[in-house]
Coordinates of N, CA and C in Angstrom, one line a residue:
X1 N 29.6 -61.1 2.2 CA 29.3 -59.9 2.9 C 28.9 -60.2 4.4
X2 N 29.5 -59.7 5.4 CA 29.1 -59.6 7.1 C 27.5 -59.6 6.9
X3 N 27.4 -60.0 8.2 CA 25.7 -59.8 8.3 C 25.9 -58.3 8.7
X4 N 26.5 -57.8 9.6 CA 26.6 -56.2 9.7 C 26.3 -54.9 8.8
X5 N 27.4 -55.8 7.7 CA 27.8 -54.7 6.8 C 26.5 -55.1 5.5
X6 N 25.3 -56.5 5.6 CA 23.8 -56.1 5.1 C 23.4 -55.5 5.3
X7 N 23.4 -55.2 6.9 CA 22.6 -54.7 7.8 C 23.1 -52.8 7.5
X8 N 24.1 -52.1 7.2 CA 24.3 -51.4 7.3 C 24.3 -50.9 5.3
X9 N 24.4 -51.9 4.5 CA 23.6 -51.7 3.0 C 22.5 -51.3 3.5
X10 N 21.6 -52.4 3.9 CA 20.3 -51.9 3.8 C 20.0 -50.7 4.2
X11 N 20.5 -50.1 5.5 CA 19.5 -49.1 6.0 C 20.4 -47.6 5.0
X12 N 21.1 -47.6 4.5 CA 21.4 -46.9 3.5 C 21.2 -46.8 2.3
X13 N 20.4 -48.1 2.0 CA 19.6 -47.9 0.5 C 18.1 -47.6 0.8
X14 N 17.7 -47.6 2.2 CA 16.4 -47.4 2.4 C 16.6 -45.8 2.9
X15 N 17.3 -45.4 3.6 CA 17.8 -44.0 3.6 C 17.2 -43.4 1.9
X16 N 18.5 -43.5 0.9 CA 18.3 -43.4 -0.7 C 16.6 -43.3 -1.1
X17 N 16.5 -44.2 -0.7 CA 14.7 -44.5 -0.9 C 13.9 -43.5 -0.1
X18 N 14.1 -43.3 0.7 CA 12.9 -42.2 1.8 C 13.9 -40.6 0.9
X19 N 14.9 -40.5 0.6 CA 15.7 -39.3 0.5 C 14.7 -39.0 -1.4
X20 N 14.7 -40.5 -1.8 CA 14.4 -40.4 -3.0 C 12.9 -39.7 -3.3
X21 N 11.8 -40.5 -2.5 CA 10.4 -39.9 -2.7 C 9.9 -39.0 -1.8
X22 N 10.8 -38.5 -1.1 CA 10.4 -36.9 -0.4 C 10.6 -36.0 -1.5
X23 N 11.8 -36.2 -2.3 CA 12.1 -35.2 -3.4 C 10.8 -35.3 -4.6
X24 N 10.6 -36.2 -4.7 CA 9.2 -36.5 -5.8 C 7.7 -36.1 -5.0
X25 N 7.6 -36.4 -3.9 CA 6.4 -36.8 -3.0 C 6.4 -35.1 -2.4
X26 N 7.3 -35.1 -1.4 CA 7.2 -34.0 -1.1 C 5.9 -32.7 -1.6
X27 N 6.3 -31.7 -2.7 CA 6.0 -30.9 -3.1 C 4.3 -31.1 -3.6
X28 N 3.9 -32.4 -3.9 CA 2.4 -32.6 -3.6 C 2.3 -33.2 -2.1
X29 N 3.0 -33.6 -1.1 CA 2.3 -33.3 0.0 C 2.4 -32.1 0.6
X30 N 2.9 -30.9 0.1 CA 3.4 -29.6 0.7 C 1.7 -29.3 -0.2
X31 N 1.4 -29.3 -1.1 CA 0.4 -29.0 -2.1 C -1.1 -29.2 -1.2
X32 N -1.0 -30.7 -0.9 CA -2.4 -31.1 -0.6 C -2.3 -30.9 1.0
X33 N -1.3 -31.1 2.1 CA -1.8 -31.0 3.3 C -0.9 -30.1 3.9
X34 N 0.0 -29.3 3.8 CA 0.7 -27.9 4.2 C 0.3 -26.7 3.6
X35 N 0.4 -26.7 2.4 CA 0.3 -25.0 1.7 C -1.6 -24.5 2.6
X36 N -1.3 -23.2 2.4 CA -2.6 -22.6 2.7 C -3.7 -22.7 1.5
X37 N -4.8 -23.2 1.7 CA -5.8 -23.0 0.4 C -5.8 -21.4 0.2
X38 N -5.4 -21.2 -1.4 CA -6.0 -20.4 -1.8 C -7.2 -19.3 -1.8
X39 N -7.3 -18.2 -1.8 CA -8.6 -17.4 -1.4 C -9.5 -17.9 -2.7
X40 N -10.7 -17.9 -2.5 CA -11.4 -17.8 -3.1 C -11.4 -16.7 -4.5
X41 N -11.7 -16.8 -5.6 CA -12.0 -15.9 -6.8 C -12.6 -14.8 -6.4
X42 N -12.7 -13.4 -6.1 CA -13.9 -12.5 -6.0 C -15.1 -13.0 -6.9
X43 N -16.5 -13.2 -5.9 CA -17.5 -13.1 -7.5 C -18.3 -12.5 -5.6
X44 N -20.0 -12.2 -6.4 CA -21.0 -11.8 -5.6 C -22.3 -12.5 -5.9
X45 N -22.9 -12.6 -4.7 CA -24.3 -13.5 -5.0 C -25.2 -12.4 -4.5
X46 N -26.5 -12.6 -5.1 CA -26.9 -11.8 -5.0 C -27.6 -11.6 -3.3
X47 N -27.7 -10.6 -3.2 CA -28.3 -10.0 -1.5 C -27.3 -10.6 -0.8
X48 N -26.1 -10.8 -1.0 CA -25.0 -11.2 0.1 C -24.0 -9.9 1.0
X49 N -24.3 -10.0 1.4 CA -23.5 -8.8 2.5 C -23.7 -7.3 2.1
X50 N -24.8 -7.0 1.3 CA -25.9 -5.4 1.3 C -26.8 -5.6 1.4
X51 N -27.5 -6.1 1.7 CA -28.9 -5.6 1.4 C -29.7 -6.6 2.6
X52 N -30.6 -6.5 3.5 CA -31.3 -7.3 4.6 C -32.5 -7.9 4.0
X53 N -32.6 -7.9 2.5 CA -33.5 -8.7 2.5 C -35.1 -8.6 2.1
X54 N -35.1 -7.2 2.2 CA -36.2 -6.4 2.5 C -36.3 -5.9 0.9
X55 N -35.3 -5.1 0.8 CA -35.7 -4.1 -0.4 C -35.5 -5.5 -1.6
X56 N -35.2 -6.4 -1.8 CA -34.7 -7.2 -2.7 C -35.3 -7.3 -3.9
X57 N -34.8 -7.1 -5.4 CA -35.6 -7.6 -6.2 C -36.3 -6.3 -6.6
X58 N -36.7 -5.2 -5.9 CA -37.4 -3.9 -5.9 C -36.4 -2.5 -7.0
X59 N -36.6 -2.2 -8.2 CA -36.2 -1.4 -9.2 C -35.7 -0.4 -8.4
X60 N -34.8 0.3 -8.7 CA -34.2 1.1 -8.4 C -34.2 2.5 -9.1
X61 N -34.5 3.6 -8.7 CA -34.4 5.0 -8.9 C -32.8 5.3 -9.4
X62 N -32.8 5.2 -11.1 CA -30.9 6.0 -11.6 C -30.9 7.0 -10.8
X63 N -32.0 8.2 -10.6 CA -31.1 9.6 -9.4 C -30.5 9.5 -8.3
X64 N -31.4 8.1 -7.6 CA -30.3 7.6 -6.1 C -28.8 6.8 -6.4
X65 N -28.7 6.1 -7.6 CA -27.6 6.1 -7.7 C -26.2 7.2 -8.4
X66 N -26.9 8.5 -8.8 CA -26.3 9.9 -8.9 C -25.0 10.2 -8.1
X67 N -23.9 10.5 -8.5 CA -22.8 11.1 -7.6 C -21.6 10.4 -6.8
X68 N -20.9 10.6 -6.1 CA -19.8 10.0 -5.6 C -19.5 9.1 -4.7
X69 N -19.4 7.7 -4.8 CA -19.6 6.3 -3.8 C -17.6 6.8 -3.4
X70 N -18.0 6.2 -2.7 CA -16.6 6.2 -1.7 C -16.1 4.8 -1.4
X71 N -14.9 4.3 -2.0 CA -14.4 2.9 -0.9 C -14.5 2.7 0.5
X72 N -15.4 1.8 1.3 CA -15.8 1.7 2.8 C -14.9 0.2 3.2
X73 N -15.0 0.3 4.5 CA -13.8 -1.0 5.4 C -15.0 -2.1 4.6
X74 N -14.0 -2.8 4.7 CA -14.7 -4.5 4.3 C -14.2 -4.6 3.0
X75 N -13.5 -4.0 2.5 CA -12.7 -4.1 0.9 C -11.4 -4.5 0.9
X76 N -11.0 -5.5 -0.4 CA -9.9 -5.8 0.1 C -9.3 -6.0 -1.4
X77 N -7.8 -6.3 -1.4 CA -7.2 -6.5 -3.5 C -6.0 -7.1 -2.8
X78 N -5.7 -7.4 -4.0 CA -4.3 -8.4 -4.0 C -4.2 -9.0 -5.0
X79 N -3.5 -10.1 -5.5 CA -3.2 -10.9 -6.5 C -3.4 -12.5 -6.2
X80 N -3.5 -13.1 -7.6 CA -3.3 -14.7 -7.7 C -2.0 -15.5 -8.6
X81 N -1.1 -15.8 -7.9 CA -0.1 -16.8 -9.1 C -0.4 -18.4 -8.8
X82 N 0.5 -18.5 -9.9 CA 0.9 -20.0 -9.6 C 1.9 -20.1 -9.3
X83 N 2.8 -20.8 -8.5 CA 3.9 -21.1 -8.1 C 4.1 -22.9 -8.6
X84 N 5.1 -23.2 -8.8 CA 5.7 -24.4 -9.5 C 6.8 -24.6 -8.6
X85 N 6.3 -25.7 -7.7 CA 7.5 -26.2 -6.6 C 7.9 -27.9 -7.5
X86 N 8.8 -27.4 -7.9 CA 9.8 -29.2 -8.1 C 8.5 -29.6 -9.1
X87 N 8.1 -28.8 -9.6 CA 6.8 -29.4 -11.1 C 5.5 -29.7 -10.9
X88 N 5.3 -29.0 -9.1 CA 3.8 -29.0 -8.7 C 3.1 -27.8 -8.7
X89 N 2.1 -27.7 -9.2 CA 1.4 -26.5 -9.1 C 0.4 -25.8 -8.3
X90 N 1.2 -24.8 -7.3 CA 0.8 -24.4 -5.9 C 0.1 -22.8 -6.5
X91 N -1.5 -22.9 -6.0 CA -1.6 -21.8 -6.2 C -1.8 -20.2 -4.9
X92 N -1.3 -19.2 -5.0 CA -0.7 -18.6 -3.8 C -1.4 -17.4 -4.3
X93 N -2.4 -16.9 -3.3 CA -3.1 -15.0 -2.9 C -2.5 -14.4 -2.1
X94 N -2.3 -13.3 -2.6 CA -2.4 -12.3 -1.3 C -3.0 -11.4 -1.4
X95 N -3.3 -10.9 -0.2 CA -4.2 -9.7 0.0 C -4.1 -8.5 1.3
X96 N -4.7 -7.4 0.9 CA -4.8 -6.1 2.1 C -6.1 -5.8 2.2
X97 N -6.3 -5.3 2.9 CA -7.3 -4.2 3.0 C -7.2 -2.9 3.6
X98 N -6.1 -2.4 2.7 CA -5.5 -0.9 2.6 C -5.8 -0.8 1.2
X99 N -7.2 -0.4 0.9 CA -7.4 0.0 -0.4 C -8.8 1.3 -0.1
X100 N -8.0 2.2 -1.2 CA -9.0 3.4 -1.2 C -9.2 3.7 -2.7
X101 N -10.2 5.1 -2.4 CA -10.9 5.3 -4.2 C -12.2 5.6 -4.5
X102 N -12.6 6.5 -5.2 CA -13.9 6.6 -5.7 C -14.3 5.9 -6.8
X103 N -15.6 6.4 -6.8 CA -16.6 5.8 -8.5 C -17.4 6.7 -8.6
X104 N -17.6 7.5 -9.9 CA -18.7 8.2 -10.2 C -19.9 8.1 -11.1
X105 N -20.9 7.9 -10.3 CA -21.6 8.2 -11.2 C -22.2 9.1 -12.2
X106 N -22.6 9.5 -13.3 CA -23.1 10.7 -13.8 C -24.2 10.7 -13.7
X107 N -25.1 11.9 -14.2 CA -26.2 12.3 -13.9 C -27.3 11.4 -14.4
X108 N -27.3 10.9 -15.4 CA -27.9 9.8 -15.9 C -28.6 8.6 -15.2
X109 N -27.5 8.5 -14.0 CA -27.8 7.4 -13.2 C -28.0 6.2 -14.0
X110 N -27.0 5.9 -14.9 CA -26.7 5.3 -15.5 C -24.9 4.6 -16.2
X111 N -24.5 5.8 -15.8 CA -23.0 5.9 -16.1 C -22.2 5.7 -15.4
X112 N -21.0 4.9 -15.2 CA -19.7 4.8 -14.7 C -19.3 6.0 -15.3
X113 N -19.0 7.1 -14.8 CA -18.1 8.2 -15.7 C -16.9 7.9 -15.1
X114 N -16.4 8.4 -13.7 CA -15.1 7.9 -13.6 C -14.7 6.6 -12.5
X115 N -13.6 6.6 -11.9 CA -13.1 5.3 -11.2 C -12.2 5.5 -10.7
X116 N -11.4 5.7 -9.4 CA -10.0 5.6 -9.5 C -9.7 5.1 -8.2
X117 N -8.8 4.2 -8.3 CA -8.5 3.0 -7.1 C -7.4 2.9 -6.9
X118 N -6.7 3.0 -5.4 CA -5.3 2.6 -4.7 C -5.7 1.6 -4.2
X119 N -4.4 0.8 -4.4 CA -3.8 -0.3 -3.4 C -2.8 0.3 -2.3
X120 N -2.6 -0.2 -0.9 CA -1.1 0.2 -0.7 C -0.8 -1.3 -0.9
X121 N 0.3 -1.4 -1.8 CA 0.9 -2.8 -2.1 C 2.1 -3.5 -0.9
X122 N 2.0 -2.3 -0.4 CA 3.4 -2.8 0.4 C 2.5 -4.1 1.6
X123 N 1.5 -3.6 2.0 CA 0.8 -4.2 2.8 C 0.0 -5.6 2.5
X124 N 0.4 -6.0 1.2 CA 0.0 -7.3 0.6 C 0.6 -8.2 1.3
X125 N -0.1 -9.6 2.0 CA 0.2 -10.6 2.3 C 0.0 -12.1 2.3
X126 N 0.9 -12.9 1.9 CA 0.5 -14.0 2.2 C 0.5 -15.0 3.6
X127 N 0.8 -16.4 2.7 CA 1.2 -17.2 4.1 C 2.8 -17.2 4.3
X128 N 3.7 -16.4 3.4 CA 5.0 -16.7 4.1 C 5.5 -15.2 4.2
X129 N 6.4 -15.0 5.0 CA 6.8 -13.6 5.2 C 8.0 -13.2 4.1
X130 N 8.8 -14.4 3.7 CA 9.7 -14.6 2.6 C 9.3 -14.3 1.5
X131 N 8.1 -14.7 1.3 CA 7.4 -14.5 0.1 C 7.2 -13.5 -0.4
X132 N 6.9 -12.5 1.0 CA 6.1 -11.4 0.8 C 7.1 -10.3 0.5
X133 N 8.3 -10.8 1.5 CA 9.4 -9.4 1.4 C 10.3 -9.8 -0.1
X134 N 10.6 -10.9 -0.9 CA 10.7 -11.1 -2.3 C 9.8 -9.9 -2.8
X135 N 8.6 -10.1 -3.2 CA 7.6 -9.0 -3.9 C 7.8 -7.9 -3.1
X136 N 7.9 -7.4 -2.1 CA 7.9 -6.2 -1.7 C 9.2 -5.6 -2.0
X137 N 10.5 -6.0 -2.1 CA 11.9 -5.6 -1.9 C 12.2 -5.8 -3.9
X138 N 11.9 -6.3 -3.7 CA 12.4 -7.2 -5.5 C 11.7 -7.1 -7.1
X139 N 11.2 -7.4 -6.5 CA 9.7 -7.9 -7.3 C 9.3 -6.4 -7.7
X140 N 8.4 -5.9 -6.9 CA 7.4 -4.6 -7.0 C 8.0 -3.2 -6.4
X141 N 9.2 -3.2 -5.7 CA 10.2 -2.3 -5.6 C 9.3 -1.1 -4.6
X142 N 8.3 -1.4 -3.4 CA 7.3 -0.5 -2.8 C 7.9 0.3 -2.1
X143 N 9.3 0.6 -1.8 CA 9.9 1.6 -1.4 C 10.1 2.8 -2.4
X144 N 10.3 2.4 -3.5 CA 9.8 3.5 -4.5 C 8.5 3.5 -5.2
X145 N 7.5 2.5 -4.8 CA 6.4 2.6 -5.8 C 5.5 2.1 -5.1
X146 N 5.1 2.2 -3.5 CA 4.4 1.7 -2.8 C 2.7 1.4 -2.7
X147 N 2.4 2.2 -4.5 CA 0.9 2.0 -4.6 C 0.6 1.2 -5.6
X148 N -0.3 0.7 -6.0 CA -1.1 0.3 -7.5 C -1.8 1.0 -7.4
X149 N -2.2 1.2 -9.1 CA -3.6 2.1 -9.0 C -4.4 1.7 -10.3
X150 N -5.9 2.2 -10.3 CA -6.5 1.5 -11.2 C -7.4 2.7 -11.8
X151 N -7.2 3.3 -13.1 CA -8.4 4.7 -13.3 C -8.8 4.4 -14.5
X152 N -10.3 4.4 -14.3 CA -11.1 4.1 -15.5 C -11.1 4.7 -16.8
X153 N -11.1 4.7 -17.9 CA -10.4 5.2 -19.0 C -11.6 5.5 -20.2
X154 N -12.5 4.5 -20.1 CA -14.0 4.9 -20.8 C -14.8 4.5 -19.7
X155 N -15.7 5.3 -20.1 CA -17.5 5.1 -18.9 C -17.9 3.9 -20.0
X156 N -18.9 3.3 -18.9 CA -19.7 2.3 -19.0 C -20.9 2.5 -18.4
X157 N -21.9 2.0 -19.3 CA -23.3 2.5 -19.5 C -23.8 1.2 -19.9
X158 N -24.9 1.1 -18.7 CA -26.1 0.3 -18.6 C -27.1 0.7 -19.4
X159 N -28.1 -0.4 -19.8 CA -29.4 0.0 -20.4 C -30.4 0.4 -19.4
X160 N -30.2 0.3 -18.3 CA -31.3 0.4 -17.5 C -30.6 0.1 -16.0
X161 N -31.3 0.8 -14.7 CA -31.0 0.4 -13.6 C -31.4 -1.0 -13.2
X162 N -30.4 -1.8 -12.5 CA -30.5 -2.5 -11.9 C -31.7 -2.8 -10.9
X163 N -32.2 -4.2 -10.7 CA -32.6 -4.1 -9.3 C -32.0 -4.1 -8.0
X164 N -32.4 -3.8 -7.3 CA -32.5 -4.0 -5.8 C -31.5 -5.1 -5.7
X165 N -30.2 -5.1 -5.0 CA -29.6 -6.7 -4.8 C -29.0 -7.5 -6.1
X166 N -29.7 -7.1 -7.5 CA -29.4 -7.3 -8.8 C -27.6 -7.4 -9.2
X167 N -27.6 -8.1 -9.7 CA -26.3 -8.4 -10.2 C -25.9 -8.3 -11.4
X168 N -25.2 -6.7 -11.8 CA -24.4 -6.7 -12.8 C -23.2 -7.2 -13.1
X169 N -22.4 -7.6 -14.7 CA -21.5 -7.7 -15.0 C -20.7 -6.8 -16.3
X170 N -19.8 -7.0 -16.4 CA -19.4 -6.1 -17.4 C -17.6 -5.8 -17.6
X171 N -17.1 -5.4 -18.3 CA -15.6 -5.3 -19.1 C -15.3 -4.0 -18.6
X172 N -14.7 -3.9 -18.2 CA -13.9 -2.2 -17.5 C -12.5 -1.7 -18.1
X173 N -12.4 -0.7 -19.0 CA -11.3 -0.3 -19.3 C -10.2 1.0 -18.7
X174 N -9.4 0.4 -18.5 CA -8.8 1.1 -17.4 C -7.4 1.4 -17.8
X175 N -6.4 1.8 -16.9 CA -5.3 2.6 -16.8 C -4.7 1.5 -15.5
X176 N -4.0 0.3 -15.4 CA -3.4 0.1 -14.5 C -1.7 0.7 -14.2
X177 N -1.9 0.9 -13.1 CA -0.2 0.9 -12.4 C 0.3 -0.1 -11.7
X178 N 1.7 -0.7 -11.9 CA 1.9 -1.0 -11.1 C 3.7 -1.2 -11.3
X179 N 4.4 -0.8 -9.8 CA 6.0 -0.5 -10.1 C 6.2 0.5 -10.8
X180 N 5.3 1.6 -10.7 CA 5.5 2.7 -11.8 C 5.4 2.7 -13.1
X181 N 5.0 1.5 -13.7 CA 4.8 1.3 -14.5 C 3.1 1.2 -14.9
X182 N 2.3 2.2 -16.0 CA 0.9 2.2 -16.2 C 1.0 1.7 -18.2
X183 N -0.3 0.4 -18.1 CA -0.7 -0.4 -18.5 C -2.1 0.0 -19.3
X184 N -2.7 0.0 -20.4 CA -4.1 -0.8 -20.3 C -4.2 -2.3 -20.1
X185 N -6.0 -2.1 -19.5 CA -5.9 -3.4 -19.3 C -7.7 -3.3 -19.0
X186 N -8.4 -4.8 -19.0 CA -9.5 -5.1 -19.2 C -9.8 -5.7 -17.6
X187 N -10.8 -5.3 -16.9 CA -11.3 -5.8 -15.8 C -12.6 -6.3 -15.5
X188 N -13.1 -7.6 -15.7 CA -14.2 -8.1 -15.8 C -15.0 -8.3 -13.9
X189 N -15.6 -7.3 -14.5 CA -16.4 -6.4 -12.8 C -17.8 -7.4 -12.6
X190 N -18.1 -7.4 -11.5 CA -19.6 -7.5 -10.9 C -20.0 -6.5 -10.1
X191 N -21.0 -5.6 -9.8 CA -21.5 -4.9 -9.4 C -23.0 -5.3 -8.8
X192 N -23.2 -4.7 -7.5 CA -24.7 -5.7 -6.8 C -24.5 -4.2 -5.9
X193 N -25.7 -3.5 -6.0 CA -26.1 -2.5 -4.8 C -27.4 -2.3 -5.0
X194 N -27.8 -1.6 -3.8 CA -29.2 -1.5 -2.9 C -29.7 0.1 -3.2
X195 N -28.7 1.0 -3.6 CA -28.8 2.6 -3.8 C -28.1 3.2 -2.7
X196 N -27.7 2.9 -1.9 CA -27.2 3.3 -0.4 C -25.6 2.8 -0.2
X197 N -25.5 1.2 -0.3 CA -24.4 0.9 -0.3 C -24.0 -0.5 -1.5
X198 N -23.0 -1.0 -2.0 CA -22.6 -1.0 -3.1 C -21.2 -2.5 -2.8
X199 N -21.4 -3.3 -3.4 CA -20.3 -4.6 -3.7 C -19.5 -4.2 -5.3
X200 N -18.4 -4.5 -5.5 CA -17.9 -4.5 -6.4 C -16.9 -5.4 -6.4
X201 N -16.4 -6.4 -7.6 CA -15.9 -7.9 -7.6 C -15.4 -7.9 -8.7
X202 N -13.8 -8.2 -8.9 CA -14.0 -8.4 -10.5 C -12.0 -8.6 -10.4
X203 N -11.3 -9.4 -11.5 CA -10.1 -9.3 -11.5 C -9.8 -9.0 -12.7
X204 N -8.3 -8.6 -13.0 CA -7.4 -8.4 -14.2 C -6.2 -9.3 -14.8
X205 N -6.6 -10.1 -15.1 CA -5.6 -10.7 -15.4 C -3.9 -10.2 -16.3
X206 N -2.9 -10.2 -15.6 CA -1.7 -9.4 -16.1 C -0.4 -10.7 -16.4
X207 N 0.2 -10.0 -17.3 CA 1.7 -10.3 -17.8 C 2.9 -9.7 -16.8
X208 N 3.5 -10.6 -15.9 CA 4.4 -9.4 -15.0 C 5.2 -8.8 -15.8
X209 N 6.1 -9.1 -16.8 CA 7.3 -8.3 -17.6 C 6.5 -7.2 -18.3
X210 N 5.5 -6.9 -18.4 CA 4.5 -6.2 -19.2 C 4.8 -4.8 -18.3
X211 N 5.0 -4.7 -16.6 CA 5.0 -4.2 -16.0 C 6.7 -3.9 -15.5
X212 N 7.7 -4.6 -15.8 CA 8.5 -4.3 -15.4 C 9.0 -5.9 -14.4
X213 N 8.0 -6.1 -14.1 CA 8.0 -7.2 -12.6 C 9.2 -8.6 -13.3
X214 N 9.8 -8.9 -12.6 CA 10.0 -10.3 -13.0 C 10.0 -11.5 -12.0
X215 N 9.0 -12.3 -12.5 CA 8.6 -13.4 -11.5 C 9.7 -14.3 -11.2
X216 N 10.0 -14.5 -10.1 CA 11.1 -14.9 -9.3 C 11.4 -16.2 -9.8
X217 N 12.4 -17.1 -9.8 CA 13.3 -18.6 -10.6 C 14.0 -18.9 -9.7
X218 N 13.9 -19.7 -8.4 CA 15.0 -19.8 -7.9 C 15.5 -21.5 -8.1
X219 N 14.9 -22.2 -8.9 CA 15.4 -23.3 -9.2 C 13.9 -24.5 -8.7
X220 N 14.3 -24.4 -7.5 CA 13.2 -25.8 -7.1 C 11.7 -25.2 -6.8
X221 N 11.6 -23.5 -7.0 CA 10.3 -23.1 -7.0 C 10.4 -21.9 -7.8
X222 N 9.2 -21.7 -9.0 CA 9.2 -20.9 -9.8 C 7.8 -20.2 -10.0
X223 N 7.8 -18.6 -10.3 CA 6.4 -18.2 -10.3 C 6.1 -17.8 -12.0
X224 N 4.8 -18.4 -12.2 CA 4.4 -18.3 -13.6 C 4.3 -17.0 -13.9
X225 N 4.6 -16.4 -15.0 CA 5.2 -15.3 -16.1 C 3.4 -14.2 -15.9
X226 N 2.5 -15.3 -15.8 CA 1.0 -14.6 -15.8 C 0.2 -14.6 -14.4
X227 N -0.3 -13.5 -14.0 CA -0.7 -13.9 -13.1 C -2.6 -12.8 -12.8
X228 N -2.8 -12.4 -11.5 CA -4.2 -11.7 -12.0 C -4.5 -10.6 -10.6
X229 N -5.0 -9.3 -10.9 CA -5.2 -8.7 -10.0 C -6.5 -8.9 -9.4
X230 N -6.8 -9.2 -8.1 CA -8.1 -8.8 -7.9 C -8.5 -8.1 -6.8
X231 N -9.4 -7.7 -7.4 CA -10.7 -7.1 -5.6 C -11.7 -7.6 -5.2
X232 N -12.1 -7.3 -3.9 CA -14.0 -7.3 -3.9 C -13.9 -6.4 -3.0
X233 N -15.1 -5.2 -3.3 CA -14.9 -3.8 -2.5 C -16.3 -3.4 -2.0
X234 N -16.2 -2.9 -1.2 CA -17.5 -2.1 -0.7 C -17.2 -0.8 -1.4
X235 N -18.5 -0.5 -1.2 CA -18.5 1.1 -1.7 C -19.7 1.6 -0.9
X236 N -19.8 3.2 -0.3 CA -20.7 3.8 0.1 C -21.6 5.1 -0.5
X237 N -22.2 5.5 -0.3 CA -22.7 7.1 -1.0 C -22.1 7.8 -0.3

């Protein structure tokens, strides 16, 4: 063989070679130093973004919490999947904060009596705009179904008020929509308020074909079958 035509083996088997472990390598370097980290899980700590600090720890009057809280700015929902690039496991949020809705309390000052929560979904975003217009066009169909919604279906009742800043938890049974399609479904909530203003935190975990949805296959990237709704909301009196 020419010294040339070594010379021209080699740099085509080392070609083969770089072509070979981008295909393998790739999609964990897309994983660990391209993709966007993931948002955080909703949860709440306590006295984090209500309360100054002051009233903290201090029992609460059920009659101040009495009556109709309102969804306020600083609230936001969206979803979490997994995505499966070439057999790596990318995990991908998105989110709005075009979310409205009440919560009621009953007289008791003790009761969740009702609940009912919009998404506008169309306005869900991640880090790709491909991604986004797939689930908005395909996926979740928001030209005909441009909302989710969430309406409480049994009250839930505490033994006692909360404190001040105090951090409740608890199972929420609900009515989900989504693509026109309404669901039961279980939403494991946190709740932390002051009597005045109000955190709420909590996801659902869902089945998309449950819904209608079918999670996208396009070969070298695929979205898992399960996936989870979440919020973290303000709420006002």
């Amino acid at each position: 063989m020419l010294k040339s035509q070594k010379v021209l083996f080699g740099i085509g088997a080392a070609i083969i070679l770089l072509v070979a472990a981008a295909a393998f390598a790739g999609p964990f370097l897309y994983k660990e130093y391209f993709a966007p980290r993931a948002e955080s899980s909703p949860t709440l700590r306590a006295n984090e973004g209500v309360l100054d600090g002051t009233a903290a720890g201090k029992p609460l009057d059920p009659a101040a919490l009495v009556g109709v809280w309102q969804v306020s700015s600083g609230s936001e929902a969206g979803y979490r999947v997994d995505e499966v690039l070439n057999g790596t496991n990318v995990t991908v949020t998105g989110r709005t904060e075009k979310v409205s809705g009440t919560f009621t309390v009953a007289d008791d000052g003790l009761t969740l009596q009702a609940a009912d929560l919009t998404v506008d979904v169309a306005s869900i975003a991640t880090d790709s705009s491909s991604r986004d217009a797939y689930f908005r066009n395909d996926a979740l169909r928001t030209s005909e179904y441009p909302d989710a919604k969430f309406v409480l279906t049994q009250p839930v009742t505490v033994a006692e008020a909360p404190a001040s800043g105090g951090v409740l938890t608890a199972d929420v049974a609900g009515d989900l929509t989504i693509a026109g399609v309404t669901k039961p479904v279980t939403a494991s909530v946190e709740v932390q308020s002051d009597g005045t203003t109000a955190q709420i935190a909590g996801s659902i975990p869902i089945t998309f074909a449950d819904f209608g949805v079918t999670a996208p296959n396009l070969g070298f990237v695929s979205v898992e079958p399960q996936g989870a709704v979440e919020f973290q909301l303000r709420a006002a009196r």
